XYZ file of C-alpha atoms in Angstrom:
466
model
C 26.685 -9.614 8.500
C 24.294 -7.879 6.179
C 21.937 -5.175 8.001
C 18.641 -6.230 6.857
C 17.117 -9.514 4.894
C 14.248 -8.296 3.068
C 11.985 -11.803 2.347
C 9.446 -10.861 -0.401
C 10.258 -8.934 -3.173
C 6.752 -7.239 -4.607
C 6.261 -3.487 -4.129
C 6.223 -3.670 -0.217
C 9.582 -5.246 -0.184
C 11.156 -3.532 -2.709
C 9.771 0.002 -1.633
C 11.676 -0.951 1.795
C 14.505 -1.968 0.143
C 14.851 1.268 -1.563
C 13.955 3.119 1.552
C 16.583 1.768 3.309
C 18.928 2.314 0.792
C 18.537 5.814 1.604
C 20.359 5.781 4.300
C 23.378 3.405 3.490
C 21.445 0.657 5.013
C 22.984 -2.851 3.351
C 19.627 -4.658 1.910
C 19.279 -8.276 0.762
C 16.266 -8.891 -0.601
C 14.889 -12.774 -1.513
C 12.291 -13.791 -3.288
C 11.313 -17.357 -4.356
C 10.075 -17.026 -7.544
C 13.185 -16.926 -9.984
C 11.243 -14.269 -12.838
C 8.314 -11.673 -11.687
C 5.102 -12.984 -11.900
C 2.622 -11.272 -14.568
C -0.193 -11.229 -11.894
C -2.330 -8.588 -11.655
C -2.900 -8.566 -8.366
C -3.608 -4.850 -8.107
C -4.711 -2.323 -10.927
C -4.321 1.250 -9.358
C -2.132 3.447 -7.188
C -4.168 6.011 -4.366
C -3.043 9.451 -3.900
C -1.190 8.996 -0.658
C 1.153 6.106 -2.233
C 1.454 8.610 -5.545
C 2.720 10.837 -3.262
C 5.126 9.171 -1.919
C 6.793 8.537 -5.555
C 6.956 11.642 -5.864
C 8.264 12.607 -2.548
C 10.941 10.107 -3.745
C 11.587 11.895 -7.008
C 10.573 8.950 -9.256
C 6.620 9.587 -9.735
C 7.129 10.646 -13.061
C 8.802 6.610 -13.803
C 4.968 5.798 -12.509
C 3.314 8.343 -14.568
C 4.796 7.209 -17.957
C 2.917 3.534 -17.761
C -0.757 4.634 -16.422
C -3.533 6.382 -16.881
C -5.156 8.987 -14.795
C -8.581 8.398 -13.634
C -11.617 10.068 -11.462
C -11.289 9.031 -7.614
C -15.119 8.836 -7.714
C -17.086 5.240 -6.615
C -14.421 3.341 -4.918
C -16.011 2.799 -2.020
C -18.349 -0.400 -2.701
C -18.659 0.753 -5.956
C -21.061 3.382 -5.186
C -21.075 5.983 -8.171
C -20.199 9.340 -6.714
C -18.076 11.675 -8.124
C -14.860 12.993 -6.592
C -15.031 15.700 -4.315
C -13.810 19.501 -5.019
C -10.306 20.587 -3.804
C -8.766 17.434 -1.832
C -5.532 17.839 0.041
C -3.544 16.557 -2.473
C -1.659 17.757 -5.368
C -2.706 14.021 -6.518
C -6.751 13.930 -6.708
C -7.195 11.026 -9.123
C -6.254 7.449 -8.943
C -3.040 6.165 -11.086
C -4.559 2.944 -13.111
C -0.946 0.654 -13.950
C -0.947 -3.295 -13.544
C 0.806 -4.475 -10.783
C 3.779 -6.059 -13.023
C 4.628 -2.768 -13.794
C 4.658 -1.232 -10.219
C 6.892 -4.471 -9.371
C 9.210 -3.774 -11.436
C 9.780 0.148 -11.261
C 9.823 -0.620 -7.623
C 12.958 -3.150 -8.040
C 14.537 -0.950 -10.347
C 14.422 1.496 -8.036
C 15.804 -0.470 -5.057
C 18.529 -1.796 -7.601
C 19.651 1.670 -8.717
C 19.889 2.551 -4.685
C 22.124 -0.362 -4.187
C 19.656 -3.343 -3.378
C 21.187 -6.636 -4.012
C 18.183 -8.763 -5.469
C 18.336 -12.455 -5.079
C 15.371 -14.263 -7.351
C 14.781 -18.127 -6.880
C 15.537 -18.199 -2.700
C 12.779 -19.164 -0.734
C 13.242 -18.890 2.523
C 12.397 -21.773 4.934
C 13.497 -20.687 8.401
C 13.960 -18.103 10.364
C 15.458 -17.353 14.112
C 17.000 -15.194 15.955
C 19.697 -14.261 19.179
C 20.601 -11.144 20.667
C 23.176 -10.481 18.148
C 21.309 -10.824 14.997
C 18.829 -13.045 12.694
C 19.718 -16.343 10.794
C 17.900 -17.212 8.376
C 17.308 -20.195 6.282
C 17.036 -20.966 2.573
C 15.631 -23.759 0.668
C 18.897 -24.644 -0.845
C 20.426 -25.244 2.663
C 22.596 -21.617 2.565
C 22.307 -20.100 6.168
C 22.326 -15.701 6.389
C 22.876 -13.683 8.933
C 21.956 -10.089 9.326
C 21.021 -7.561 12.235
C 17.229 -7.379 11.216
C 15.122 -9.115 8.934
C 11.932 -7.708 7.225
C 8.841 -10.465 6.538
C 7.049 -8.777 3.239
C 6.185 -12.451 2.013
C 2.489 -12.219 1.573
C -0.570 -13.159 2.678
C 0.355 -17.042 4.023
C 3.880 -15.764 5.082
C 6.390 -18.233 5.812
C 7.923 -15.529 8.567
C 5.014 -14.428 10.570
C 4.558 -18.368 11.480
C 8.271 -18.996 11.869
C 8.099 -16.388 14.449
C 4.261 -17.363 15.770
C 2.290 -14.313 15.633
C -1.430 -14.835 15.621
C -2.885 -13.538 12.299
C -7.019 -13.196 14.224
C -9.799 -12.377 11.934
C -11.985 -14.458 9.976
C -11.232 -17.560 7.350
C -11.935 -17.208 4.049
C -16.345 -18.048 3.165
C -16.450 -16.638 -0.346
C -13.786 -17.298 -3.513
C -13.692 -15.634 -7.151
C -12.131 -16.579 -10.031
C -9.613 -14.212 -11.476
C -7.432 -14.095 -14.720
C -6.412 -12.657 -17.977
C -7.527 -14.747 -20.742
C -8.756 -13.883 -24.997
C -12.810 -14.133 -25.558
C -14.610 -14.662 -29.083
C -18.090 -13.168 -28.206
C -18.447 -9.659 -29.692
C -17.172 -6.581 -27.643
C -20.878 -4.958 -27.568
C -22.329 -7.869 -26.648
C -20.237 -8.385 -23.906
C -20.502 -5.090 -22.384
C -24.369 -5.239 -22.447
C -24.165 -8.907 -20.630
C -21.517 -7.741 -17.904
C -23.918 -4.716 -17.051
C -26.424 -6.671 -16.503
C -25.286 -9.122 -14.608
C -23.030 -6.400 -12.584
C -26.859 -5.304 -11.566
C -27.098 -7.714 -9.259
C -23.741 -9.012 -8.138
C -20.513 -6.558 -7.747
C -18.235 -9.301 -7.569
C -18.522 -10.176 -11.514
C -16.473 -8.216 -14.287
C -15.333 -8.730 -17.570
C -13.517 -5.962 -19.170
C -10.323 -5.511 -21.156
C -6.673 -5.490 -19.814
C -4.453 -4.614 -23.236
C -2.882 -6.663 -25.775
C -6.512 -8.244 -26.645
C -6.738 -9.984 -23.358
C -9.694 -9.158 -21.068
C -9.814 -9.348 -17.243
C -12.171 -12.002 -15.812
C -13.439 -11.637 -12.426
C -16.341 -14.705 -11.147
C -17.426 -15.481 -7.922
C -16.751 -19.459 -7.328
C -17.810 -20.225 -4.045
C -17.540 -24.177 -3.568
C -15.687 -24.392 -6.920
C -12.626 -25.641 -5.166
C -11.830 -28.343 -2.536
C -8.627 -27.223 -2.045
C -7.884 -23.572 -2.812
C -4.308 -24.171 -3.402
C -4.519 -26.065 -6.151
C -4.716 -23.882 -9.014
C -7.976 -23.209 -11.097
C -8.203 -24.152 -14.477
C -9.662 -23.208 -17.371
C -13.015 -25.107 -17.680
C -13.789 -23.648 -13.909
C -13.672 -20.296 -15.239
C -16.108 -20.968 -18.136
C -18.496 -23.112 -16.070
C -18.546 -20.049 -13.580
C -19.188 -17.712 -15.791
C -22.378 -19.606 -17.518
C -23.417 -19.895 -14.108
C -23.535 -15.691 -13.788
C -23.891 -14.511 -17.210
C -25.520 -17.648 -18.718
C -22.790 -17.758 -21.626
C -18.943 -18.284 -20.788
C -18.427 -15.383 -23.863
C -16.122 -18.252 -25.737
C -12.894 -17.305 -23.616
C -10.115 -19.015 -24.163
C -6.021 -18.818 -24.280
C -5.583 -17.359 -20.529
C -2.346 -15.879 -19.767
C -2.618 -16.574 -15.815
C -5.560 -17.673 -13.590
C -6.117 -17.383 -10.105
C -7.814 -17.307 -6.901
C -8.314 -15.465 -4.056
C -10.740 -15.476 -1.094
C -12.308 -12.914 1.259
C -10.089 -13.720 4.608
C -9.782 -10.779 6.583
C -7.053 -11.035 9.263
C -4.532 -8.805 11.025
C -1.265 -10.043 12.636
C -1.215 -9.208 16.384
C 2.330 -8.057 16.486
C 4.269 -6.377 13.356
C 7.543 -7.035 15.758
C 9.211 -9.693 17.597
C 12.778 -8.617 18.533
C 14.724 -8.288 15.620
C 12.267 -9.594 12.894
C 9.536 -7.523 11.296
C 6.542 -7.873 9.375
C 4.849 -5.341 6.682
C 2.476 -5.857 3.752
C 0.380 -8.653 3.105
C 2.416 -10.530 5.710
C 0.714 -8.422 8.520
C -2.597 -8.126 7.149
C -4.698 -9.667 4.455
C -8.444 -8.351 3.505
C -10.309 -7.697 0.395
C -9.173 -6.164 -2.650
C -12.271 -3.840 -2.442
C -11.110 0.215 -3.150
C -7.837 -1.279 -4.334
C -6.256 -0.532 -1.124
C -3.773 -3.586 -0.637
C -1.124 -2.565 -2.534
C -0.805 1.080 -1.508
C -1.093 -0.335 2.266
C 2.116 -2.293 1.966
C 4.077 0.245 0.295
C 3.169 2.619 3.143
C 3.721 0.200 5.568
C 7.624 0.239 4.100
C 7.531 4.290 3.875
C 6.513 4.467 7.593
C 9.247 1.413 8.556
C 12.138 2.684 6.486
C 13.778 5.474 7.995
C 12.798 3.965 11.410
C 14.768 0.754 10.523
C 17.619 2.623 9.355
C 17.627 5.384 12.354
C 18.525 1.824 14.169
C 20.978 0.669 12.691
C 22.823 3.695 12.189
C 22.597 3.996 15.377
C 20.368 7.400 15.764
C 17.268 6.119 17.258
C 15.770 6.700 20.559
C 14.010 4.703 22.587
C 11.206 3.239 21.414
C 11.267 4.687 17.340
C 11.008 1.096 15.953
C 8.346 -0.155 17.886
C 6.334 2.728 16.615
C 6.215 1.497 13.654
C 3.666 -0.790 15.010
C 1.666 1.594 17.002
C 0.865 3.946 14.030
C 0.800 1.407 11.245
C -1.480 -1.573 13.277
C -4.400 1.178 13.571
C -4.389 2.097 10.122
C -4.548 -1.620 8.874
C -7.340 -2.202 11.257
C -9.264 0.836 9.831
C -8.749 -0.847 6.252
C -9.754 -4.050 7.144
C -13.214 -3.075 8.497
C -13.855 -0.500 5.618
C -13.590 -3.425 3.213
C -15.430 -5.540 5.954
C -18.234 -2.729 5.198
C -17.815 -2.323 1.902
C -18.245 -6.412 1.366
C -21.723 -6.501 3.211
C -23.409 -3.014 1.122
C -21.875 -5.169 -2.263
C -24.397 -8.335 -1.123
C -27.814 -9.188 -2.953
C -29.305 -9.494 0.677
C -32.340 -7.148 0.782
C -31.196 -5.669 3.775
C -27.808 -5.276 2.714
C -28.952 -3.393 -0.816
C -31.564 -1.454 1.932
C -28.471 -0.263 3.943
C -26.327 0.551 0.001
C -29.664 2.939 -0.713
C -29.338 4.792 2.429
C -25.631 5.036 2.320
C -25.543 6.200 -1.766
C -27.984 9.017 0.256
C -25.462 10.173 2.229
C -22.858 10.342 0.507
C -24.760 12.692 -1.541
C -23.302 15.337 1.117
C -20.091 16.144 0.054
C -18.831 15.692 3.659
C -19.786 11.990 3.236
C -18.344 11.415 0.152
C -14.908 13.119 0.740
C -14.655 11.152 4.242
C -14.928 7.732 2.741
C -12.721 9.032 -0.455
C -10.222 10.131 1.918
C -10.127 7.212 4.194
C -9.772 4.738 0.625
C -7.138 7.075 -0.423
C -5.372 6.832 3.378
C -5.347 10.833 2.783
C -7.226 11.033 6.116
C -4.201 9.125 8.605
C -2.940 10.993 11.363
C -0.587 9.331 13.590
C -1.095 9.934 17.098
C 2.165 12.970 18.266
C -0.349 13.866 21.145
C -1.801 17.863 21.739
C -0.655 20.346 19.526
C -0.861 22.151 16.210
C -3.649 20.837 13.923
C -1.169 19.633 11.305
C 0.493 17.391 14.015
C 0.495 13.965 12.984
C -0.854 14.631 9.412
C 1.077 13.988 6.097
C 1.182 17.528 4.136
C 0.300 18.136 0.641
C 3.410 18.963 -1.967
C 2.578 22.937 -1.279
C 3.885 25.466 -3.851
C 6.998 27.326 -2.525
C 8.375 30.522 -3.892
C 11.645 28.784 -5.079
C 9.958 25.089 -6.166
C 7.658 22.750 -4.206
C 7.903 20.694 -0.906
C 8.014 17.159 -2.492
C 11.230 18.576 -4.476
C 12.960 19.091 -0.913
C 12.434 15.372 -0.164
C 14.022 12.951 -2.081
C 16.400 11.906 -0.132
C 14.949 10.494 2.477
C 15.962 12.822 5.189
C 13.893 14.856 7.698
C 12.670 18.214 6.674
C 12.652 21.890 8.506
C 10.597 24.034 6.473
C 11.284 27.254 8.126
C 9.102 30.393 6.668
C 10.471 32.411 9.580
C 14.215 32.016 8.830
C 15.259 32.464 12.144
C 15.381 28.721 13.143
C 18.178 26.341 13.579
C 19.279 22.890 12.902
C 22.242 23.091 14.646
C 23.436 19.374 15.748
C 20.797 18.086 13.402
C 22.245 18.895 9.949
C 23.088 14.764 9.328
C 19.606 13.739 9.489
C 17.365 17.254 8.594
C 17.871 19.643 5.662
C 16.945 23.062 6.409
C 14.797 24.574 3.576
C 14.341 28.588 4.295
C 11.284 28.968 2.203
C 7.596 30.728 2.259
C 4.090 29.063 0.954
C 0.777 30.215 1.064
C -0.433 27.108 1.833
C 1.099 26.257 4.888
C -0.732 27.633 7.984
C 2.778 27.964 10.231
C 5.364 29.302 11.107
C 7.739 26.342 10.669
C 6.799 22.685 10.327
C 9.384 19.644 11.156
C 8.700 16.650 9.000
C 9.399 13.346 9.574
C 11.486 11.605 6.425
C 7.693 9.963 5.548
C 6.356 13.890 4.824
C 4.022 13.429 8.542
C 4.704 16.632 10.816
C 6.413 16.262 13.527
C 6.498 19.942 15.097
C 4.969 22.662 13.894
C 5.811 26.272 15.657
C 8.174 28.979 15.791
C 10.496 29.132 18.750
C 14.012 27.617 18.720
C 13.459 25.934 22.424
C 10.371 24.340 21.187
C 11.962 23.059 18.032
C 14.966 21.550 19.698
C 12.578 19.558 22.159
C 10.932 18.006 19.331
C 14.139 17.035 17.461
């Protein structure tokens, strides 16, 4: 019987994986395609999900293969810069393709322990009260005590199990890929900035090794969007925008992708879970999909494995769905918003005047940098201190930093009074008898995913909370 099936294995899955890992959890994870896919699905990392590499101990792996950039004009592309003195030791966004993130991710999980299965695609899935079978193309039958859906967007597990996905079909489609071009690199800027005057949706810029990243609206383009797009579609597209298809040629991948905005109404059904794409699908506008998933898995992990190892109290797994499902809805109408200030409607450019206005105040701006970065999420602990609920920043202490404290996965006591105890706790919390400047408490109890749990000074009150 292995603990947990894992079904997916981008960075959602494999940041679960590795999660659970932590904690001696046995993790299978499948994924159909036999090799990674060179997609680049996603280009950046946000603050929150950079911290919680390094949190981990392995944001410097992340570091090494991107490139630090401004966190300015990510929301609808509106050109602000980034405001003074966020609550991050992380202000910038982390460019790295996808395909790199994928597979630091598995490496990761596979270093932990992870046993990786490429080329099983999973079919069928049900369940008893004793555990989950589940069902491979190939015919081979597994059974484990949980099973994790992180297949994507049109995930075989969330319809297995029958959870409504609501929210509204796809209405417009672009063209994306990574292809060569023969028109001359000053030429093509001048076109793209041009065109990008009028329509958001259009981009062609380079992506290394000579290639160049296309990006074409292609509403109507396609009969069936599963069939994939070829060649000639891209070019015709992009003579339809730009009035000159800049001689591309030689494409390394092509896709498509549509503007579908849906959220699954349950993230659990007994012993079967669903995180990622699998649970909610929107647009890739302020590059928030990836970062979503792999905090959907940070939040999940140590829940998952407080489970199985027996630990948990009533009702710690289902909160994975009662923090997470408000924080996908929140993303799913931000890019909602962001989608109607990016149209050519008059009214809709009216509304993107007015809101580049506001965001003038620095108020503005750092509320809708913080919500893209998902620096702004509080889970809901109830009344209490005012860092109750939040995530903290990696504050300096006199002997290191927090994030240093954290790597393995465990809950935290940072205790600046050093009169506390974790007495009965000491399997699960590490006790770090430390001082910072930058903490306004006493003592703060964090969860294993760095969100405060408690934050006081009395023993009594500290044991209630564990």
């Amino acid at each position: 019987m292995i603990d947990v099936i894992v079904t997916g294995g981008g960075p959602t899955g494999m940041m679960l994986a590795a999660e659970l890992r932590l904690h001696g959890v046995h993790v299978l994870v499948l994924e159909k395609e036999a090799k990674p896919v060179e997609f680049v699905r996603a280009l950046g990392m946000h603050a929150r999900s950079i911290e919680v590499m390094d949190q981990r101990g392995i944001l410097e792996r992340f570091l090494a293969h991107g490139k630090k950039y401004p966190l300015g004009g990510f929301f609808a592309g509106i050109p602000k810069p980034s405001p003074d003195r966020l609550d991050t030791s992380h202000p910038y966004v982390l460019g790295i393709p996808q395909p790199v993130t994928d597979r630091l991710l598995a490496e990761r999980a596979a270093e932990l322990g992870a046993e990786i299965r490429r080329g099983c695609e999973l079919v069928e899935v049900s369940q008893d009260e004793d555990g989950v079978t589940a069902e491979l193309a190939d015919g081979t039958r597994l059974r484990s005590r949980y099973l994790v859906g992180c297949d994507g967007g049109r995930s075989t597990v969330r319809k297995r199990l029958g959870v409504g996905f609501p929210g509204e079909p796809t209405r417009s489609e672009t063209l994306l890929g990574e292809m060569r071009v023969t028109e001359d690199p000053e030429t093509l800027a001048a076109v793209v900035a041009e065109v990008r005057k009028t329509n958001l949706n259009f981009g062609v810029g380079p992506a290394g090794d000579g290639l160049y990243r296309v990006v074409v609206p292609a509403d109507g383009v396609a009969a069936d969007r599963r069939v994939p797009p070829t060649l000639d579609e891209v070019k015709r597209q992009l003579r339809v925008f730009a009035g000159t298809d800049f001689g591309v040629h030689s494409p390394r991948w092509l896709s498509r992708f549509g503007d579908a905005t849906r959220l699954a109404e349950h993230y659990r059904v007994g012993r079967v879970l669903l995180a990622g794409d699998a649970a909610h699908v929107h647009l890739p506008l302020g590059g928030q999909g990836l970062n979503l998933g792999v905090q959907d898995a940070f939040n999940l992990g140590w829940k998952l494995a407080a489970e199985i190892n027996g630990w948990a109290p009533d009702g710690l797994l289902d909160s994975y769905q009662t923090e997470r499902h408000p924080v996908a809805a929140d993303v799913l109408d931000n890019t909602r918003a962001q989608k109607e200030v990016m149209s050519t409607d008059p009214n809709a450019q009216a509304v993107r005047r007015l809101l580049a206005e506001l965001m003038d105040f620095d108020e503005v701006n750092r509320y809708l940098i913080e919500k893209i970065t998902a620096l702004r999420v509080r889970y809901d602990f109830g009344e209490g201190h005012a860092l109750l609920g939040r995530r903290v920043r990696d504050v300096p202490l006199k002997r290191g930093r927090l994030y240093e404290q954290m790597h393995a996965g465990r809950g935290l006591l940072l205790d600046q009074t050093g009169r506390l105890s974790l007495t009965g706790w000491e399997d699960r919390v590490d006790h770090v008898v430390d001082v910072s400047e930058d903490l306004d408490a006493p003592a703060a109890l964090l969860r294993p995913d760095g969100h405060v749990a408690w934050a006081g000074e009395t023993q009594a009150d500290l044991q209630a909370h564990l």
